[in-house]
Amino acid sequence: MESYIIIASNSEIRNVINVEKSRISKPYNQTGKASIDLDVNDPDSTQIEELVNIHRHELLFTKDEIEFTIVKSSLSPGKYFDRIFRPVLEIQHILFLLPYIEDKPHITPPFDHKVYFDSINQVSFITDALLKLSRVIQFDLKNLPVYGNEIRNLIILCCTELEAQWKGILTSNSYSPNVQTYTTKDYVKLNPILKLDQYKIRFRNFPDLGVISPFDKWKPSAPTKSLEWYNSYNHIKHDREKHLPSASIENLINSIGGLVIILVAQYGYNILYEEGVKRFYIIEREPIWYDNEKYLPPSSLDNYDWEKDNCSI
């Protein structure tokens, strides 16, 4: 069964509808009419008007003219992808709230708390090492080329953790690499799914560094070289003597910024992030998520339970 979202042009209200065999069934069984025929690929004004009239008394207390559009959702209500954050279509913006109970705790998809705690702890450990390093080196723009063995060690720690996160997301969604091991050819497939290149981040303790976007140039045509700081990590890991100058403050900052972004792109924000990570990092820009990309809350028909689905990667 496919799901569609009706959007009122002059309000923030959204309404989720389920469609089967080109027929719109009752949204969560709460409408006054069983169903209407609708060509969702090319709905005409009469069909939309009929649909609107069914719900008009519950829709908006207004006499103003309202225009409606219909978009196809990428997921059914209650379906989610493990370790792939997307906003949930806000319950307060969905019509026919009767199936929802306000005190239900699972308004966001579940996740493995142990895996998340371990990830938070790793970010905290790396942050502590970064702050310790900043007592020796001034973190400002003119010192971005500064390099050294301690910086190299921290870059390696950060990027190996980043690789673990990438692998975790892929395996959680039943993705297998074409070769024996994962490579950047696999990792880069997460960029459009998580919208990593849209994130921008800055470091609270180092305002002179400004805002960075670690993934903004990541391309599948050159999955390693286009991610310059990650490419530098590979160089300093395998040939320290030749590539030590690549163990720079600039590459370290991008590595840590990328790791924090990956954390947010998997789990969003919660109290652990607010207390353990947000004190040091600020996400300046987040991805734009359209209604058809957002998770749809589970309904009473699903006993309010979320159901894991595999993302097509």
Short mmCIF file of N, CA and C in Angstrom, two decimals, residues 199-311:
data_model
loop_
_atom_site.label_atom_id
_atom_site.label_comp_id
_atom_site.label_asym_id
_atom_site.label_seq_id
_atom_site.Cartn_x
_atom_site.Cartn_y
_atom_site.Cartn_z
N TYR A 199 25.08 19.57 5.34
CA TYR A 199 25.38 19.98 6.72
C TYR A 199 26.53 20.97 6.76
N LYS A 200 26.42 21.93 7.68
CA LYS A 200 27.52 22.82 8.01
C LYS A 200 27.66 22.85 9.53
N ILE A 201 28.90 22.94 10.01
CA ILE A 201 29.16 22.85 11.44
C ILE A 201 30.25 23.83 11.83
N ARG A 202 30.22 24.26 13.08
CA ARG A 202 31.31 25.08 13.61
C ARG A 202 31.63 24.64 15.04
N PHE A 203 32.81 25.02 15.50
CA PHE A 203 33.31 24.62 16.81
C PHE A 203 33.15 25.79 17.78
N ARG A 204 32.42 25.57 18.86
CA ARG A 204 32.16 26.65 19.82
C ARG A 204 33.46 27.23 20.38
N ASN A 205 34.42 26.39 20.69
CA ASN A 205 35.64 26.84 21.35
C ASN A 205 36.63 27.52 20.40
N PHE A 206 36.38 27.39 19.10
CA PHE A 206 37.31 27.96 18.12
C PHE A 206 36.55 28.81 17.10
N PRO A 207 36.00 29.93 17.52
CA PRO A 207 35.17 30.74 16.62
C PRO A 207 35.92 31.27 15.40
N ASP A 208 37.23 31.43 15.50
CA ASP A 208 38.00 31.95 14.37
C ASP A 208 38.01 31.01 13.17
N LEU A 209 37.72 29.74 13.41
CA LEU A 209 37.74 28.77 12.32
C LEU A 209 36.52 28.88 11.42
N GLY A 210 35.47 29.53 11.90
CA GLY A 210 34.28 29.72 11.09
C GLY A 210 33.49 28.44 10.89
N VAL A 211 32.70 28.43 9.82
CA VAL A 211 31.81 27.31 9.51
C VAL A 211 32.45 26.43 8.45
N ILE A 212 32.37 25.12 8.63
CA ILE A 212 32.92 24.18 7.65
C ILE A 212 31.83 23.21 7.20
N SER A 213 32.03 22.64 6.03
CA SER A 213 31.11 21.64 5.48
C SER A 213 31.95 20.47 4.95
N PRO A 214 32.30 19.53 5.82
CA PRO A 214 33.27 18.48 5.47
C PRO A 214 32.91 17.63 4.26
N PHE A 215 31.60 17.45 3.99
CA PHE A 215 31.20 16.55 2.92
C PHE A 215 30.71 17.27 1.66
N ASP A 216 30.89 18.57 1.58
CA ASP A 216 30.26 19.32 0.49
C ASP A 216 30.81 18.99 -0.89
N LYS A 217 32.01 18.43 -0.98
CA LYS A 217 32.61 18.12 -2.28
C LYS A 217 32.68 16.62 -2.55
N TRP A 218 32.02 15.83 -1.73
CA TRP A 218 32.11 14.37 -1.86
C TRP A 218 31.34 13.90 -3.08
N LYS A 219 32.03 13.24 -4.01
CA LYS A 219 31.43 12.82 -5.27
C LYS A 219 31.65 11.33 -5.51
N PRO A 220 30.66 10.62 -6.04
CA PRO A 220 30.83 9.19 -6.33
C PRO A 220 31.85 8.92 -7.44
N SER A 221 32.09 9.92 -8.29
CA SER A 221 33.06 9.73 -9.37
C SER A 221 34.49 9.66 -8.86
N ALA A 222 34.73 10.27 -7.69
CA ALA A 222 36.06 10.22 -7.05
C ALA A 222 35.84 10.13 -5.55
N PRO A 223 35.36 8.99 -5.06
CA PRO A 223 34.88 8.90 -3.68
C PRO A 223 35.94 9.10 -2.61
N THR A 224 37.20 8.89 -2.94
CA THR A 224 38.27 9.12 -1.97
C THR A 224 38.91 10.49 -2.15
N LYS A 225 39.32 10.80 -3.36
CA LYS A 225 40.03 12.06 -3.61
C LYS A 225 39.14 13.28 -3.40
N SER A 226 37.85 13.16 -3.66
CA SER A 226 36.96 14.32 -3.48
C SER A 226 36.73 14.64 -2.01
N LEU A 227 36.99 13.68 -1.13
CA LEU A 227 36.93 13.91 0.31
C LEU A 227 38.37 14.13 0.79
N GLU A 228 38.87 15.34 0.61
CA GLU A 228 40.30 15.62 0.72
C GLU A 228 40.87 15.25 2.09
N TRP A 229 40.17 15.59 3.16
CA TRP A 229 40.68 15.30 4.50
C TRP A 229 40.73 13.80 4.77
N TYR A 230 39.78 13.05 4.20
CA TYR A 230 39.80 11.60 4.36
C TYR A 230 40.92 10.99 3.52
N ASN A 231 41.14 11.54 2.35
CA ASN A 231 42.24 11.09 1.50
C ASN A 231 43.58 11.32 2.20
N SER A 232 43.69 12.46 2.88
CA SER A 232 44.92 12.75 3.64
C SER A 232 45.10 11.76 4.79
N TYR A 233 43.99 11.38 5.41
CA TYR A 233 44.05 10.37 6.48
C TYR A 233 44.65 9.07 5.97
N ASN A 234 44.24 8.64 4.79
CA ASN A 234 44.81 7.42 4.20
C ASN A 234 46.31 7.55 3.97
N HIS A 235 46.73 8.73 3.54
CA HIS A 235 48.16 8.95 3.29
C HIS A 235 48.98 8.88 4.58
N ILE A 236 48.51 9.57 5.61
CA ILE A 236 49.31 9.61 6.84
C ILE A 236 49.24 8.29 7.60
N LYS A 237 48.20 7.51 7.35
CA LYS A 237 48.08 6.20 8.00
C LYS A 237 49.08 5.20 7.40
N HIS A 238 49.24 5.25 6.09
CA HIS A 238 50.06 4.25 5.41
C HIS A 238 51.50 4.68 5.17
N ASP A 239 51.76 5.99 5.18
CA ASP A 239 53.12 6.46 4.91
C ASP A 239 53.38 7.74 5.71
N ARG A 240 53.62 7.57 6.99
CA ARG A 240 53.82 8.73 7.87
C ARG A 240 55.00 9.58 7.44
N GLU A 241 56.11 8.96 7.10
CA GLU A 241 57.32 9.72 6.80
C GLU A 241 57.14 10.64 5.59
N LYS A 242 56.44 10.17 4.60
CA LYS A 242 56.26 10.96 3.39
C LYS A 242 55.15 11.99 3.52
N HIS A 243 54.09 11.64 4.23
CA HIS A 243 52.88 12.47 4.21
C HIS A 243 52.57 13.15 5.55
N LEU A 244 53.52 13.21 6.45
CA LEU A 244 53.25 13.82 7.75
C LEU A 244 52.69 15.24 7.64
N PRO A 245 53.12 16.08 6.69
CA PRO A 245 52.53 17.42 6.57
C PRO A 245 51.02 17.42 6.34
N SER A 246 50.49 16.28 5.88
CA SER A 246 49.03 16.18 5.71
C SER A 246 48.30 16.00 7.04
N ALA A 247 49.05 15.72 8.10
CA ALA A 247 48.46 15.61 9.44
C ALA A 247 48.32 17.01 10.02
N SER A 248 47.45 17.79 9.41
CA SER A 248 47.33 19.21 9.73
C SER A 248 46.10 19.50 10.60
N ILE A 249 46.13 20.67 11.20
CA ILE A 249 44.97 21.13 11.97
C ILE A 249 43.73 21.18 11.08
N GLU A 250 43.89 21.63 9.86
CA GLU A 250 42.74 21.73 8.94
C GLU A 250 42.10 20.37 8.70
N ASN A 251 42.91 19.36 8.44
CA ASN A 251 42.36 18.02 8.21
C ASN A 251 41.77 17.43 9.48
N LEU A 252 42.34 17.77 10.62
CA LEU A 252 41.79 17.30 11.89
C LEU A 252 40.42 17.90 12.14
N ILE A 253 40.28 19.20 11.92
CA ILE A 253 39.01 19.88 12.14
C ILE A 253 37.92 19.30 11.24
N ASN A 254 38.24 19.05 9.99
CA ASN A 254 37.26 18.48 9.07
C ASN A 254 36.91 17.04 9.45
N SER A 255 37.88 16.29 9.94
CA SER A 255 37.62 14.91 10.36
C SER A 255 36.66 14.87 11.54
N ILE A 256 36.91 15.71 12.53
CA ILE A 256 36.04 15.73 13.71
C ILE A 256 34.67 16.28 13.34
N GLY A 257 34.64 17.34 12.54
CA GLY A 257 33.35 17.88 12.11
C GLY A 257 32.55 16.85 11.35
N GLY A 258 33.22 16.06 10.49
CA GLY A 258 32.53 15.01 9.76
C GLY A 258 31.97 13.94 10.67
N LEU A 259 32.70 13.59 11.72
CA LEU A 259 32.24 12.57 12.66
C LEU A 259 31.00 13.04 13.42
N VAL A 260 31.00 14.29 13.85
CA VAL A 260 29.83 14.83 14.56
C VAL A 260 28.62 14.87 13.62
N ILE A 261 28.83 15.25 12.38
CA ILE A 261 27.74 15.29 11.41
C ILE A 261 27.16 13.89 11.19
N ILE A 262 28.04 12.89 11.08
CA ILE A 262 27.56 11.51 10.91
C ILE A 262 26.70 11.09 12.10
N LEU A 263 27.08 11.51 13.29
CA LEU A 263 26.30 11.17 14.49
C LEU A 263 24.90 11.76 14.40
N VAL A 264 24.81 13.04 14.03
CA VAL A 264 23.51 13.70 13.91
C VAL A 264 22.71 13.11 12.76
N ALA A 265 23.38 12.77 11.66
CA ALA A 265 22.69 12.23 10.50
C ALA A 265 22.09 10.85 10.77
N GLN A 266 22.59 10.17 11.79
CA GLN A 266 22.04 8.87 12.16
C GLN A 266 20.91 8.97 13.18
N TYR A 267 21.09 9.84 14.18
CA TYR A 267 20.20 9.82 15.34
C TYR A 267 19.47 11.13 15.59
N GLY A 268 19.81 12.20 14.89
CA GLY A 268 19.18 13.48 15.17
C GLY A 268 19.64 14.02 16.50
N TYR A 269 18.77 14.79 17.14
CA TYR A 269 19.11 15.41 18.42
C TYR A 269 18.30 14.75 19.54
N ASN A 270 18.92 14.57 20.68
CA ASN A 270 18.24 14.09 21.87
C ASN A 270 19.01 14.59 23.08
N ILE A 271 18.58 14.20 24.27
CA ILE A 271 19.17 14.76 25.48
C ILE A 271 20.65 14.40 25.61
N LEU A 272 21.04 13.22 25.14
CA LEU A 272 22.46 12.84 25.21
C LEU A 272 23.30 13.72 24.30
N TYR A 273 22.78 14.01 23.13
CA TYR A 273 23.50 14.90 22.22
C TYR A 273 23.57 16.30 22.82
N GLU A 274 22.46 16.76 23.36
CA GLU A 274 22.41 18.12 23.91
C GLU A 274 23.42 18.28 25.04
N GLU A 275 23.54 17.25 25.89
CA GLU A 275 24.43 17.37 27.05
C GLU A 275 25.88 17.03 26.73
N GLY A 276 26.10 16.09 25.81
CA GLY A 276 27.46 15.62 25.60
C GLY A 276 28.18 16.15 24.39
N VAL A 277 27.44 16.66 23.41
CA VAL A 277 28.06 17.07 22.15
C VAL A 277 27.81 18.54 21.84
N LYS A 278 26.59 19.00 22.06
CA LYS A 278 26.21 20.35 21.65
C LYS A 278 27.02 21.42 22.36
N ARG A 279 27.59 21.10 23.51
CA ARG A 279 28.40 22.09 24.24
C ARG A 279 29.61 22.52 23.44
N PHE A 280 30.05 21.69 22.50
CA PHE A 280 31.29 21.96 21.77
C PHE A 280 31.08 22.20 20.28
N TYR A 281 29.94 21.74 19.75
CA TYR A 281 29.72 21.82 18.30
C TYR A 281 28.34 22.39 18.01
N ILE A 282 28.25 23.18 16.96
CA ILE A 282 26.98 23.76 16.55
C ILE A 282 26.73 23.39 15.09
N ILE A 283 25.61 22.75 14.82
CA ILE A 283 25.21 22.48 13.45
C ILE A 283 24.58 23.76 12.91
N GLU A 284 25.28 24.42 12.01
CA GLU A 284 24.83 25.71 11.48
C GLU A 284 23.79 25.54 10.38
N ARG A 285 23.89 24.47 9.63
CA ARG A 285 22.90 24.22 8.58
C ARG A 285 22.57 22.74 8.53
N GLU A 286 21.28 22.45 8.46
CA GLU A 286 20.80 21.07 8.36
C GLU A 286 20.23 20.84 6.97
N PRO A 287 20.07 19.59 6.59
CA PRO A 287 19.47 19.31 5.28
C PRO A 287 18.01 19.76 5.22
N ILE A 288 17.56 20.00 4.02
CA ILE A 288 16.14 20.27 3.78
C ILE A 288 15.44 18.94 3.54
N TRP A 289 14.44 18.67 4.35
CA TRP A 289 13.67 17.44 4.20
C TRP A 289 12.25 17.80 3.76
N TYR A 290 11.84 17.27 2.63
CA TYR A 290 10.50 17.53 2.12
C TYR A 290 9.52 16.54 2.73
N ASP A 291 8.24 16.88 2.65
CA ASP A 291 7.23 16.05 3.31
C ASP A 291 7.27 14.60 2.83
N ASN A 292 7.53 14.40 1.55
CA ASN A 292 7.52 13.03 1.03
C ASN A 292 8.73 12.22 1.49
N GLU A 293 9.73 12.89 2.10
CA GLU A 293 10.92 12.20 2.59
C GLU A 293 10.84 11.90 4.08
N LYS A 294 9.93 12.53 4.79
CA LYS A 294 9.87 12.39 6.24
C LYS A 294 9.23 11.06 6.63
N TYR A 295 9.58 10.61 7.84
CA TYR A 295 8.92 9.44 8.39
C TYR A 295 7.49 9.80 8.78
N LEU A 296 6.59 8.85 8.57
CA LEU A 296 5.19 9.03 8.95
C LEU A 296 4.94 8.28 10.25
N PRO A 297 4.36 8.91 11.25
CA PRO A 297 4.15 8.23 12.54
C PRO A 297 3.26 7.01 12.39
N PRO A 298 3.50 5.98 13.19
CA PRO A 298 2.61 4.81 13.15
C PRO A 298 1.24 5.17 13.69
N SER A 299 0.24 4.49 13.20
CA SER A 299 -1.13 4.77 13.61
C SER A 299 -1.62 3.72 14.59
N SER A 300 -2.84 3.91 15.07
CA SER A 300 -3.43 2.94 15.99
C SER A 300 -3.61 1.59 15.31
N LEU A 301 -3.74 1.59 13.98
CA LEU A 301 -3.87 0.34 13.25
C LEU A 301 -2.60 -0.50 13.36
N ASP A 302 -1.48 0.19 13.62
CA ASP A 302 -0.19 -0.50 13.79
C ASP A 302 0.18 -0.63 15.25
N ASN A 303 -0.78 -0.39 16.15
CA ASN A 303 -0.51 -0.42 17.60
C ASN A 303 0.59 0.56 17.99
N TYR A 304 0.70 1.62 17.21
CA TYR A 304 1.68 2.69 17.47
C TYR A 304 3.12 2.20 17.42
N ASP A 305 3.36 1.05 16.83
CA ASP A 305 4.71 0.49 16.80
C ASP A 305 5.42 0.86 15.49
N TRP A 306 6.69 1.22 15.62
CA TRP A 306 7.52 1.45 14.44
C TRP A 306 8.00 0.10 13.90
N GLU A 307 8.19 0.04 12.59
CA GLU A 307 8.66 -1.18 11.94
C GLU A 307 9.88 -0.86 11.08
N LYS A 308 10.99 -1.55 11.35
CA LYS A 308 12.23 -1.32 10.62
C LYS A 308 12.11 -1.80 9.19
N ASP A 309 12.63 -0.98 8.28
CA ASP A 309 12.70 -1.34 6.87
C ASP A 309 14.13 -1.11 6.40
N ASN A 310 14.55 -1.79 5.37
CA ASN A 310 15.90 -1.59 4.83
C ASN A 310 15.89 -0.50 3.77
N CYS A 311 16.79 0.43 3.92
CA CYS A 311 16.92 1.50 2.93
C CYS A 311 17.61 0.95 1.69
#
